[in-house]
Every structure is written in C-alpha cells, then in structure tokens.
PDB file of C-alpha atoms in Angstrom:
ATOM      1  CA  THR A   1     -40.099  71.058 -89.052  1.00  0.00           C
ATOM      2  CA  TYR A   2     -36.907  71.381 -91.111  1.00  0.00           C
ATOM      3  CA  VAL A   3     -35.773  74.404 -89.147  1.00  0.00           C
ATOM      4  CA  LEU A   4     -36.329  72.630 -85.827  1.00  0.00           C
ATOM      5  CA  ARG A   5     -34.544  69.493 -87.036  1.00  0.00           C
ATOM      6  CA  THR A   6     -31.626  71.592 -88.282  1.00  0.00           C
ATOM      7  CA  ALA A   7     -31.425  73.377 -84.929  1.00  0.00           C
ATOM      8  CA  ILE A   8     -31.134  70.037 -83.107  1.00  0.00           C
ATOM      9  CA  LEU A   9     -28.454  68.826 -85.523  1.00  0.00           C
ATOM     10  CA  VAL A  10     -26.470  72.044 -85.119  1.00  0.00           C
ATOM     11  CA  TRP A  11     -26.713  71.637 -81.335  1.00  0.00           C
ATOM     12  CA  GLU A  12     -25.505  68.034 -81.513  1.00  0.00           C
ATOM     13  CA  VAL A  13     -22.445  69.144 -83.455  1.00  0.00           C
ATOM     14  CA  ALA A  14     -21.754  72.357 -81.531  1.00  0.00           C
ATOM     15  CA  ALA A  15     -22.064  71.083 -77.957  1.00  0.00           C
ATOM     16  CA  PRO A  16     -19.185  68.558 -78.014  1.00  0.00           C
ATOM     17  CA  ASN A  17     -17.087  70.897 -80.152  1.00  0.00           C
ATOM     18  CA  THR A  18     -17.290  73.614 -77.481  1.00  0.00           C
ATOM     19  CA  LEU A  19     -15.565  71.274 -75.041  1.00  0.00           C
ATOM     20  CA  LEU A  20     -13.041  70.208 -77.683  1.00  0.00           C
ATOM     21  CA  VAL A  21     -12.051  73.781 -78.478  1.00  0.00           C
ATOM     22  CA  ALA A  22     -11.698  74.745 -74.815  1.00  0.00           C
ATOM     23  CA  ALA A  23      -9.658  71.617 -74.066  1.00  0.00           C
ATOM     24  CA  VAL A  24      -7.338  72.265 -77.026  1.00  0.00           C
ATOM     25  CA  VAL A  25      -6.820  75.848 -75.851  1.00  0.00           C
ATOM     26  CA  ARG A  26      -6.161  74.732 -72.277  1.00  0.00           C
ATOM     27  CA  PHE A  27      -3.943  71.708 -72.866  1.00  0.00           C
ATOM     28  CA  VAL A  28      -2.283  72.355 -76.249  1.00  0.00           C
ATOM     29  CA  ILE A  29      -2.308  75.973 -77.399  1.00  0.00           C
ATOM     30  CA  TRP A  30      -1.770  77.716 -74.049  1.00  0.00           C
ATOM     31  CA  PRO A  31       1.213  75.537 -73.048  1.00  0.00           C
ATOM     32  CA  GLY A  32       2.588  75.908 -76.589  1.00  0.00           C
ATOM     33  CA  VAL A  33       2.478  79.692 -76.313  1.00  0.00           C
ATOM     34  CA  MET A  34       4.098  79.553 -72.883  1.00  0.00           C
ATOM     35  CA  ARG A  35       6.934  77.388 -74.272  1.00  0.00           C
ATOM     36  CA  GLY A  36       7.347  79.832 -77.167  1.00  0.00           C
ATOM     37  CA  ASP A  37       7.401  83.547 -76.494  1.00  0.00           C
ATOM     38  CA  GLY A  38       5.428  83.208 -73.246  1.00  0.00           C
ATOM     39  CA  ASP A  39       3.007  86.043 -74.046  1.00  0.00           C
ATOM     40  CA  THR A  40      -0.469  84.679 -73.308  1.00  0.00           C
ATOM     41  CA  SER A  41      -2.160  88.089 -73.212  1.00  0.00           C
ATOM     42  CA  ASN A  42      -4.101  87.277 -76.393  1.00  0.00           C
ATOM     43  CA  LEU A  43      -5.437  84.088 -74.809  1.00  0.00           C
ATOM     44  CA  ARG A  44      -6.400  85.968 -71.649  1.00  0.00           C
ATOM     45  CA  ASN A  45      -8.334  88.769 -73.338  1.00  0.00           C
ATOM     46  CA  PHE A  46     -12.066  89.095 -72.817  1.00  0.00           C
ATOM     47  CA  ARG A  47     -13.020  88.076 -76.361  1.00  0.00           C
ATOM     48  CA  ASN A  48     -11.106  84.802 -76.185  1.00  0.00           C
ATOM     49  CA  MET A  49     -12.522  84.034 -72.758  1.00  0.00           C
ATOM     50  CA  LEU A  50     -16.022  84.449 -74.195  1.00  0.00           C
ATOM     51  CA  MET A  51     -15.259  82.310 -77.238  1.00  0.00           C
ATOM     52  CA  HIS A  52     -13.690  79.450 -75.324  1.00  0.00           C
ATOM     53  CA  ASN A  53     -14.802  79.387 -71.711  1.00  0.00           C
ATOM     54  CA  PHE A  54     -18.197  81.037 -71.682  1.00  0.00           C
ATOM     55  CA  ASN A  55     -19.275  78.929 -74.647  1.00  0.00           C
ATOM     56  CA  VAL A  56     -18.542  75.779 -72.613  1.00  0.00           C
ATOM     57  CA  LEU A  57     -20.502  77.131 -69.666  1.00  0.00           C
ATOM     58  CA  LEU A  58     -23.509  77.862 -71.873  1.00  0.00           C
ATOM     59  CA  ALA A  59     -23.471  74.423 -73.516  1.00  0.00           C
ATOM     60  CA  LEU A  60     -23.202  72.626 -70.176  1.00  0.00           C
ATOM     61  CA  THR A  61     -25.873  74.831 -68.619  1.00  0.00           C
ATOM     62  CA  GLU A  62     -28.225  74.080 -71.500  1.00  0.00           C
ATOM     63  CA  THR A  63     -27.803  70.342 -71.244  1.00  0.00           C
ATOM     64  CA  SER A  64     -27.686  70.082 -67.430  1.00  0.00           C
ATOM     65  CA  LEU A  65     -29.760  72.909 -65.969  1.00  0.00           C
ATOM     66  CA  THR A  66     -32.200  74.380 -68.462  1.00  0.00           C
ATOM     67  CA  GLY A  67     -33.568  72.759 -71.621  1.00  0.00           C
ATOM     68  CA  GLY A  68     -31.756  69.460 -71.701  1.00  0.00           C
ATOM     69  CA  LEU A  69     -31.528  69.283 -75.477  1.00  0.00           C
ATOM     70  CA  PRO A  70     -30.564  65.781 -76.538  1.00  0.00           C
ATOM     71  CA  VAL A  71     -27.347  64.682 -78.182  1.00  0.00           C
ATOM     72  CA  ARG A  72     -28.038  61.312 -79.779  1.00  0.00           C
ATOM     73  CA  TRP A  73     -25.797  58.495 -80.997  1.00  0.00           C
ATOM     74  CA  SER A  74     -27.646  58.393 -84.293  1.00  0.00           C
ATOM     75  CA  GLU A  75     -25.956  61.657 -85.335  1.00  0.00           C
ATOM     76  CA  VAL A  76     -22.444  60.873 -84.002  1.00  0.00           C
ATOM     77  CA  SER A  77     -20.944  61.100 -87.498  1.00  0.00           C
ATOM     78  CA  LEU A  78     -21.851  64.773 -87.904  1.00  0.00           C
ATOM     79  CA  ALA A  79     -19.336  66.171 -85.409  1.00  0.00           C
ATOM     80  CA  PRO A  80     -16.301  64.469 -87.019  1.00  0.00           C
ATOM     81  CA  ILE A  81     -17.562  65.494 -90.466  1.00  0.00           C
ATOM     82  CA  LEU A  82     -17.538  69.113 -89.329  1.00  0.00           C
ATOM     83  CA  GLY A  83     -14.060  68.636 -87.863  1.00  0.00           C
ATOM     84  CA  CYS A  84     -12.716  67.121 -91.088  1.00  0.00           C
ATOM     85  CA  THR A  85     -14.264  69.948 -93.094  1.00  0.00           C
ATOM     86  CA  TYR A  86     -12.613  72.487 -90.793  1.00  0.00           C
ATOM     87  CA  VAL A  87      -9.190  70.853 -91.187  1.00  0.00           C
ATOM     88  CA  LEU A  88      -9.522  70.669 -94.977  1.00  0.00           C
ATOM     89  CA  PHE A  89     -10.654  74.301 -95.115  1.00  0.00           C
ATOM     90  CA  SER A  90      -7.692  75.318 -92.918  1.00  0.00           C
ATOM     91  CA  TRP A  91      -5.273  73.500 -95.209  1.00  0.00           C
ATOM     92  CA  TYR A  92      -6.890  75.040 -98.284  1.00  0.00           C
ATOM     93  CA  MET A  93      -6.498  78.547 -96.836  1.00  0.00           C
ATOM     94  CA  ILE A  94      -2.844  78.334 -95.700  1.00  0.00           C
ATOM     95  CA  ASP A  95      -1.636  80.543 -98.546  1.00  0.00           C
ATOM     96  CA  ASN A  96      -4.363  83.139 -98.020  1.00  0.00           C
ATOM     97  CA  TRP A  97      -3.605  84.018 -94.384  1.00  0.00           C
ATOM     98  CA  ASN A  98      -0.092  85.290 -95.028  1.00  0.00           C
ATOM     99  CA  THR A  99       1.823  87.118 -97.731  1.00  0.00           C
ATOM    100  CA  PRO A 100       3.466  84.819-100.305  1.00  0.00           C
ATOM    101  CA  ALA A 101       6.892  86.073 -99.245  1.00  0.00           C
ATOM    102  CA  ASN A 102       6.327  84.715 -95.718  1.00  0.00           C
ATOM    103  CA  GLY A 103       5.081  81.298 -96.848  1.00  0.00           C
ATOM    104  CA  PRO A 104       2.064  79.304 -95.710  1.00  0.00           C
ATOM    105  CA  GLN A 105       0.365  80.081 -92.407  1.00  0.00           C
ATOM    106  CA  PHE A 106      -1.332  77.292 -90.476  1.00  0.00           C
ATOM    107  CA  VAL A 107      -4.083  78.274 -88.056  1.00  0.00           C
ATOM    108  CA  TYR A 108      -2.720  75.910 -85.388  1.00  0.00           C
ATOM    109  CA  PHE A 109       0.790  74.532 -85.164  1.00  0.00           C
ATOM    110  CA  PHE A 110      -0.511  70.954 -84.986  1.00  0.00           C
ATOM    111  CA  PHE A 111      -2.188  71.378 -88.413  1.00  0.00           C
ATOM    112  CA  ASP A 112       1.214  72.017 -90.026  1.00  0.00           C
ATOM    113  CA  THR A 113       1.573  69.328 -92.687  1.00  0.00           C
ATOM    114  CA  THR A 114       5.382  69.657 -92.700  1.00  0.00           C
ATOM    115  CA  LEU A 115       5.514  67.998 -89.262  1.00  0.00           C
ATOM    116  CA  GLY A 116       5.047  64.565 -90.800  1.00  0.00           C
ATOM    117  CA  ALA A 117       3.464  61.944 -88.555  1.00  0.00           C
ATOM    118  CA  THR A 118       2.962  64.486 -85.754  1.00  0.00           C
ATOM    119  CA  THR A 119       0.104  66.057 -87.705  1.00  0.00           C
ATOM    120  CA  SER A 120      -1.544  62.655 -88.160  1.00  0.00           C
ATOM    121  CA  TYR A 121      -1.204  61.888 -84.447  1.00  0.00           C
ATOM    122  CA  ALA A 122      -2.693  65.287 -83.602  1.00  0.00           C
ATOM    123  CA  LEU A 123      -5.674  64.713 -85.900  1.00  0.00           C
ATOM    124  CA  VAL A 124      -6.337  61.264 -84.439  1.00  0.00           C
ATOM    125  CA  ALA A 125      -6.069  62.706 -80.919  1.00  0.00           C
ATOM    126  CA  LEU A 126      -8.541  65.462 -81.828  1.00  0.00           C
ATOM    127  CA  LEU A 127     -10.971  62.866 -83.169  1.00  0.00           C
ATOM    128  CA  VAL A 128     -10.683  60.709 -80.041  1.00  0.00           C
ATOM    129  CA  VAL A 129     -11.187  63.691 -77.719  1.00  0.00           C
ATOM    130  CA  LEU A 130     -14.163  64.892 -79.781  1.00  0.00           C
ATOM    131  CA  LEU A 131     -15.775  61.450 -79.524  1.00  0.00           C
ATOM    132  CA  ILE A 132     -15.152  61.398 -75.756  1.00  0.00           C
ATOM    133  CA  PHE A 133     -16.937  64.736 -75.427  1.00  0.00           C
ATOM    134  CA  TYR A 134     -19.717  63.529 -77.707  1.00  0.00           C
ATOM    135  CA  THR A 135     -20.108  60.497 -75.445  1.00  0.00           C
ATOM    136  CA  LEU A 136     -20.266  62.810 -72.431  1.00  0.00           C
ATOM    137  CA  PHE A 137     -23.103  64.807 -73.968  1.00  0.00           C
ATOM    138  CA  VAL A 138     -24.957  61.635 -74.985  1.00  0.00           C
ATOM    139  CA  SER A 139     -24.574  60.262 -71.447  1.00  0.00           C
ATOM    140  CA  VAL A 140     -25.205  63.433 -69.437  1.00  0.00           C
ATOM    141  CA  GLU A 141     -28.895  62.715 -68.911  1.00  0.00           C
ATOM    142  CA  HIS A 142     -28.120  59.254 -67.510  1.00  0.00           C
ATOM    143  CA  ILE A 143     -25.230  60.568 -65.413  1.00  0.00           C
ATOM    144  CA  LEU A 144     -27.394  63.242 -63.800  1.00  0.00           C
ATOM    145  CA  ALA A 145     -30.302  60.842 -63.272  1.00  0.00           C
ATOM    146  CA  SER A 146     -27.998  58.375 -61.523  1.00  0.00           C
ATOM    147  CA  MET A 147     -26.765  61.122 -59.181  1.00  0.00           C
ATOM    148  CA  ASP A 148     -30.352  61.638 -58.021  1.00  0.00           C
ATOM    149  CA  GLY A 149     -29.475  64.754 -56.078  1.00  0.00           C
ATOM    150  CA  GLY A 150     -31.492  67.409 -57.846  1.00  0.00           C
ATOM    151  CA  TRP A 151     -30.184  70.731 -59.062  1.00  0.00           C
ATOM    152  CA  PRO A 152     -27.157  70.905 -56.680  1.00  0.00           C
ATOM    153  CA  PHE A 153     -25.682  67.853 -58.422  1.00  0.00           C
ATOM    154  CA  HIS A 154     -26.503  69.319 -61.809  1.00  0.00           C
ATOM    155  CA  VAL A 155     -24.622  72.490 -60.858  1.00  0.00           C
ATOM    156  CA  ALA A 156     -21.739  70.379 -59.512  1.00  0.00           C
ATOM    157  CA  PHE A 157     -21.613  68.528 -62.839  1.00  0.00           C
ATOM    158  CA  VAL A 158     -21.420  71.811 -64.772  1.00  0.00           C
ATOM    159  CA  VAL A 159     -18.679  73.087 -62.435  1.00  0.00           C
ATOM    160  CA  ALA A 160     -16.682  69.844 -62.632  1.00  0.00           C
ATOM    161  CA  VAL A 161     -16.733  69.559 -66.408  1.00  0.00           C
ATOM    162  CA  SER A 162     -16.127  73.285 -66.849  1.00  0.00           C
ATOM    163  CA  SER A 163     -13.131  73.229 -64.552  1.00  0.00           C
ATOM    164  CA  ALA A 164     -11.694  70.293 -66.506  1.00  0.00           C
ATOM    165  CA  VAL A 165     -11.533  72.195 -69.810  1.00  0.00           C
ATOM    166  CA  MET A 166     -11.504  75.923 -69.011  1.00  0.00           C
ATOM    167  CA  ARG A 167      -8.391  78.027 -68.467  1.00  0.00           C
ATOM    168  CA  PHE A 168      -8.238  81.657 -67.383  1.00  0.00           C
ATOM    169  CA  ARG A 169      -4.618  82.345 -66.454  1.00  0.00           C
ATOM    170  CA  ASP A 170      -1.041  81.081 -66.548  1.00  0.00           C
ATOM    171  CA  TYR A 171      -0.023  78.748 -63.731  1.00  0.00           C
TER     172      TYR A 171
END
C-alpha cells in the first residue's frame, strides 16, 4: 500500500512539473539563448527533446488517453514543496558547478540571486505557472467529460496542450 500511495504522490508532483519545465524551456530559456549567443543546438538535440517534450507527451497521454491517474487538490502543496527544494538545492550548489576562479554558476539565469527583485519575480512566476498546470491536471477529467466527444477530443486535448508548451526549433 505504501508503494502504491508513493507512486500516486510522485505522479501528482511530476505531471504538472513536466509542463512547467517544457514551458520554461520554450518561453524563457530558448528566447534567452537566442538573445545571447544564438546557438540553440544544445536545446535542439535529441536528449533535450526527450527530456522536455516527450515527457510532456507521456504525462498528457497518461492522464487523457490511457490510465487517467488522478491529480487531486488534497496534495497541491507537494509540487511547490518540490520546486522550493529544487531552488534551494540549486542555490546551495552554485559553488560546486564551476571552478572557484570563475565564481558561482547558477543553473538558470533567473535563479541568479545577484539580480535582486528579478529573481523574486521569477520565482513567483514559476509558482503561479506551476499552480496553473496543477489546476489543469486536476481539471482534465472534467474538461474531457464536458467535451463528450470520445477519444478524438482526448487526442485533440493532448495535441493542444502539447503544442502550447513544446518547442522543437527556432522561429
């Protein structure tokens, strides 16, 4: 029973975070790289596509087409707790990802604590977007039931949400 309960809790945290990560890559990191040196080849490689885009497709397929695992409001606090832990871990590790001569290295530019209020705004924005995606996963069963169109509408839902957060190329 504990293993099954843990699996559900991990799902409830992972599903909305897949959309968050893909959206951050699409709307924040990718444009940031294009404004910088413009070389997005690392973002376009197969491994990154699997980590960001295919993960979204699998999560949406699970909730809309196959098993329909629930994401419940009663566990809404778990996803932000994971996010806060990730940010704190990233800040703790800034001196370990670079040589001391080169200074601290932040995983993402919006985690850089020297940016002042910008970092706080970015963290609040990440929390809001995560809660929006959590709400989407909580509501997906009701959304699909209200469509009442069978599997073609379920596929259309997966395609629509996927196309909103996935990115494959520069444009």
